[in-house]
Tab-separated table of N, CA and C in Angstrom:
chain	number	residue	atom	x	y	z
A	154	MET	N	-8.052	1.159	-27.518
A	154	MET	CA	-6.523	1.006	-27.391
A	154	MET	C	-6.369	0.073	-27.444
A	155	ASP	N	-5.313	-0.321	-28.244
A	155	ASP	CA	-4.701	-2.008	-28.733
A	155	ASP	C	-4.112	-2.672	-27.653
A	156	ALA	N	-4.058	-3.753	-27.936
A	156	ALA	CA	-3.807	-5.203	-26.796
A	156	ALA	C	-2.628	-4.741	-26.390
A	157	SER	N	-1.218	-4.426	-26.991
A	157	SER	CA	-0.204	-4.295	-26.404
A	157	SER	C	-0.233	-2.953	-25.526
A	158	ARG	N	-0.706	-1.493	-25.634
A	158	ARG	CA	-0.875	-0.661	-24.862
A	158	ARG	C	-1.771	-0.760	-23.792
A	159	TYR	N	-3.093	-1.819	-24.241
A	159	TYR	CA	-3.791	-2.627	-22.458
A	159	TYR	C	-3.002	-3.295	-21.497
A	160	LYS	N	-1.868	-4.221	-22.268
A	160	LYS	CA	-1.229	-5.013	-21.442
A	160	LYS	C	-0.474	-4.028	-20.383
A	161	ASP	N	0.540	-3.113	-20.923
A	161	ASP	CA	1.530	-2.366	-20.257
A	161	ASP	C	0.678	-1.778	-18.965
A	162	TYR	N	-0.003	-0.632	-19.358
A	162	TYR	CA	-1.448	-0.368	-18.623
A	162	TYR	C	-1.707	-0.890	-17.404
A	163	MET	N	-2.330	-2.549	-17.561
A	163	MET	CA	-2.774	-3.158	-16.504
A	163	MET	C	-1.364	-3.757	-15.325
A	164	LEU	N	-0.424	-4.181	-16.739
A	164	LEU	CA	0.733	-4.248	-15.405
A	164	LEU	C	1.104	-3.442	-14.987
A	165	GLY	N	1.615	-2.123	-15.301
A	165	GLY	CA	1.799	-1.610	-14.458
A	165	GLY	C	0.776	-1.539	-12.939
A	166	LEU	N	-0.796	-1.176	-13.444
A	166	LEU	CA	-1.697	-1.421	-11.898
A	166	LEU	C	-1.218	-2.353	-11.741
A	167	MET	N	-0.931	-3.665	-11.817
A	167	MET	CA	-0.601	-4.858	-11.090
A	167	MET	C	0.595	-4.450	-9.825
A	168	PHE	N	1.040	-4.213	-11.237
A	168	PHE	CA	2.534	-3.649	-9.739
A	168	PHE	C	2.708	-2.832	-8.918
A	169	TYR	N	1.763	-1.977	-9.064
A	169	TYR	CA	1.346	-0.833	-7.851
A	169	TYR	C	0.479	-1.228	-6.642
A	170	LYS	N	-0.624	-2.418	-7.492
A	170	LYS	CA	-0.633	-2.950	-6.151
A	170	LYS	C	-0.174	-4.244	-5.282
A	171	PHE	N	0.744	-4.293	-5.420
A	171	PHE	CA	1.868	-6.002	-5.092
A	171	PHE	C	2.206	-4.612	-4.749
A	172	LEU	N	3.083	-3.373	-4.698
A	172	LEU	CA	3.749	-2.172	-3.434
A	172	LEU	C	2.904	-1.855	-3.014
A	173	SER	N	2.102	-1.774	-2.632
A	173	SER	CA	1.255	-1.226	-2.299
A	173	SER	C	0.579	-2.294	-1.114
A	174	ASP	N	0.023	-3.465	-1.397
A	174	ASP	CA	0.127	-4.686	-0.326
A	174	ASP	C	1.268	-4.856	0.261
A	175	LYS	N	2.905	-4.976	-0.333
A	175	LYS	CA	3.574	-4.989	0.491
A	175	LYS	C	3.878	-4.160	1.769
A	176	THR	N	3.761	-2.653	1.152
A	176	THR	CA	3.525	-1.382	2.217
A	176	THR	C	2.337	-1.490	3.614
A	177	LEU	N	1.601	-2.383	3.197
A	177	LEU	CA	0.762	-2.528	4.568
A	177	LEU	C	0.916	-3.740	4.838
A	178	GLU	N	1.359	-4.978	4.217
A	178	GLU	CA	1.806	-5.966	4.948
A	178	GLU	C	3.083	-5.619	5.973
A	179	THR	N	3.828	-4.584	5.640
A	179	THR	CA	4.914	-4.206	6.878
A	179	THR	C	4.490	-3.294	7.562
A	180	PHE	N	3.258	-2.397	7.252
A	180	PHE	CA	3.191	-1.798	8.393
A	180	PHE	C	1.764	-2.875	8.887
A	181	ARG	N	1.567	-3.894	9.038
A	181	ARG	CA	0.820	-5.010	10.221
A	181	ARG	C	1.418	-5.528	10.639
A	182	ASN	N	3.063	-5.921	9.930
A	182	ASN	CA	4.000	-6.606	11.003
A	182	ASN	C	4.273	-5.494	12.173
A	183	ASN	N	4.557	-4.760	11.607
A	183	ASN	CA	5.518	-3.755	12.731
A	183	ASN	C	4.912	-2.862	13.592
A	184	ALA	N	3.304	-2.918	13.584
A	184	ALA	CA	2.110	-2.207	14.205
A	184	ALA	C	1.403	-3.327	14.946
A	185	GLY	N	1.816	-4.639	14.650
A	185	GLY	CA	1.841	-6.060	15.773
A	185	GLY	C	0.366	-6.327	15.889
A	186	LEU	N	-0.168	-5.824	13.913
A	186	LEU	CA	-1.714	-6.364	13.982
A	186	LEU	C	-2.018	-7.879	13.720
A	187	GLY	N	-3.503	-8.252	13.870
A	187	GLY	CA	-3.195	-9.890	13.348
A	187	GLY	C	-4.125	-9.605	11.843
A	188	ARG	N	-5.220	-10.663	11.955
A	188	ARG	CA	-5.229	-10.959	10.504
A	188	ARG	C	-6.620	-9.865	10.541
A	189	ILE	N	-6.509	-9.326	10.200
A	189	ILE	CA	-7.477	-7.896	9.707
A	189	ILE	C	-7.644	-7.961	8.315
A	190	SER	N	-8.997	-7.301	8.107
A	190	SER	CA	-9.347	-7.411	6.765
A	190	SER	C	-8.773	-6.196	5.894
A	191	GLU	N	-8.882	-5.923	4.701
A	191	GLU	CA	-7.596	-4.890	3.849
A	191	GLU	C	-8.100	-3.457	4.616
A	192	SER	N	-9.534	-3.457	4.266
A	192	SER	CA	-9.989	-2.375	4.616
A	192	SER	C	-9.940	-1.615	6.040
A	193	GLU	N	-10.090	-3.043	6.980
A	193	GLU	CA	-9.696	-2.568	8.169
A	193	GLU	C	-8.379	-2.185	8.539
A	194	LEU	N	-7.081	-2.716	7.690
A	194	LEU	CA	-6.228	-2.354	7.761
A	194	LEU	C	-5.732	-0.905	7.100
A	195	VAL	N	-6.512	-0.561	6.348
A	195	VAL	CA	-6.030	0.892	5.795
A	195	VAL	C	-6.250	1.776	6.410
A	196	GLU	N	-7.875	1.492	7.556
A	196	GLU	CA	-8.114	2.248	8.303
A	196	GLU	C	-7.610	2.538	9.471
A	197	ALA	N	-6.816	1.500	10.230
A	197	ALA	CA	-5.466	1.957	10.866
A	197	ALA	C	-4.169	2.013	10.480
A	198	TYR	N	-3.424	2.046	9.448
A	198	TYR	CA	-2.944	2.720	8.696
A	198	TYR	C	-3.144	4.950	8.966
A	199	THR	N	-4.528	4.503	8.084
A	199	THR	CA	-4.618	6.200	8.255
A	199	THR	C	-4.724	6.446	9.629
A	200	GLN	N	-5.306	6.381	10.579
A	200	GLN	CA	-5.482	7.009	11.752
A	200	GLN	C	-3.869	6.914	12.466
A	201	ASN	N	-3.037	5.740	12.833
A	201	ASN	CA	-1.649	5.966	12.534
A	201	ASN	C	-0.954	6.820	11.737
A	202	ARG	N	-1.311	7.477	10.647
A	202	ARG	CA	-0.929	8.031	9.936
A	202	ARG	C	-1.089	9.685	10.356
A	203	GLU	N	-2.857	9.886	11.041
A	203	GLU	CA	-2.658	10.701	11.681
A	203	GLU	C	-1.767	11.464	12.531
A	204	GLU	N	-2.049	10.048	13.203
A	204	GLU	CA	-1.003	10.657	14.892
A	204	GLU	C	0.473	10.798	14.769
A	205	LEU	N	1.084	9.912	13.635
A	205	LEU	CA	2.820	9.579	13.581
A	205	LEU	C	3.539	10.459	12.720
A	206	GLY	N	2.232	11.008	11.318
A	206	GLY	CA	2.678	12.018	10.708
A	206	GLY	C	3.358	11.136	9.513
A	207	GLU	N	4.647	11.988	9.193
A	207	GLU	CA	5.586	11.477	8.031
A	207	GLU	C	6.323	10.425	8.670
A	208	GLU	N	6.764	10.344	10.172
A	208	GLU	CA	7.322	9.395	10.805
A	208	GLU	C	6.907	8.169	10.131
A	209	LEU	N	5.852	7.519	10.513
A	209	LEU	CA	5.044	6.354	9.887
A	209	LEU	C	5.235	5.987	8.540
A	210	ASP	N	5.320	6.853	7.474
A	210	ASP	CA	6.058	7.079	6.095
A	210	ASP	C	7.738	6.375	6.266
A	211	LYS	N	8.602	7.320	6.852
A	211	LYS	CA	9.606	6.639	7.334
A	211	LYS	C	9.779	5.459	7.311
A	212	MET	N	9.264	5.078	8.647
A	212	MET	CA	9.792	4.501	9.097
A	212	MET	C	9.456	2.268	7.750
A	213	ILE	N	8.325	2.826	7.280
A	213	ILE	CA	8.099	1.987	6.013
A	213	ILE	C	9.137	2.042	5.133
A	214	GLN	N	9.834	3.320	5.017
A	214	GLN	CA	10.815	3.206	3.744
A	214	GLN	C	11.736	2.645	4.429
A	215	GLN	N	11.940	2.615	5.097
A	215	GLN	CA	13.307	2.222	5.808
A	215	GLN	C	13.247	0.702	5.640
A	216	ALA	N	12.254	0.257	6.404
A	216	ALA	CA	11.769	-0.938	6.019
A	216	ALA	C	11.935	-1.822	5.101
A	217	LEU	N	11.615	-0.801	3.947
A	217	LEU	CA	11.094	-1.436	2.385
A	217	LEU	C	11.540	-0.981	1.529
A	218	GLY	N	12.138	0.100	1.385
A	218	GLY	CA	13.507	0.543	0.569
A	218	GLY	C	12.426	1.864	-0.380
A	219	TYR	N	11.090	1.471	-0.290
A	219	TYR	CA	10.399	2.809	-0.737
A	219	TYR	C	9.421	2.525	-0.024
A	220	PHE	N	7.984	3.579	-0.465
A	220	PHE	CA	7.044	3.781	0.604
A	220	PHE	C	5.688	3.852	-0.612
A	221	VAL	N	4.384	3.315	-0.412
A	221	VAL	CA	3.355	3.991	-1.502
A	221	VAL	C	1.990	3.954	-0.658
A	222	ALA	N	1.737	4.863	-0.942
A	222	ALA	CA	0.423	5.090	0.084
A	222	ALA	C	-0.227	4.575	0.383
A	223	PRO	N	-0.998	3.147	1.247
A	223	PRO	CA	-2.760	2.800	0.358
A	223	PRO	C	-3.682	3.386	0.625
A	224	ASN	N	-3.852	4.674	0.786
A	224	ASN	CA	-4.784	5.090	0.266
A	224	ASN	C	-5.218	5.394	-0.985
A	225	THR	N	-3.726	5.613	-1.682
A	225	THR	CA	-3.864	5.692	-3.157
A	225	THR	C	-4.267	4.324	-4.341
A	226	CYS	N	-3.934	3.204	-3.571
A	226	CYS	CA	-4.129	1.873	-4.126
A	226	CYS	C	-5.064	1.861	-4.471
A	227	ILE	N	-4.758	0.294	-5.698
A	227	ILE	CA	-6.834	0.033	-5.757
A	227	ILE	C	-7.502	-1.179	-5.179
A	228	LYS	N	-8.625	-0.816	-4.893
A	228	LYS	CA	-9.067	-1.456	-3.925
A	228	LYS	C	-9.878	-2.676	-4.484
A	229	ASN	N	-9.841	-3.739	-4.097
A	229	ASN	CA	-10.289	-4.849	-4.611
A	229	ASN	C	-12.195	-5.044	-4.129
A	230	GLY	N	-13.130	-5.208	-4.632
A	230	GLY	CA	-14.511	-4.933	-4.727
A	230	GLY	C	-14.751	-4.224	-4.654
């Protein structure tokens, strides 16, 4: 892969990660969760998603204008 294609690929992944982080931040704020790790936050989202179903996704989408499922994001470490 040449440098220009690699740059496009990396920029796309970084933007996707940014959108996913904003989704988690919106969930954290609306759920009233304090400072917890990203893995704990994803776990809390998953548990709430099982209970609330697509209603949770719709709430986040209304707040942000988009929705990116946190369990599909690239995790650090």
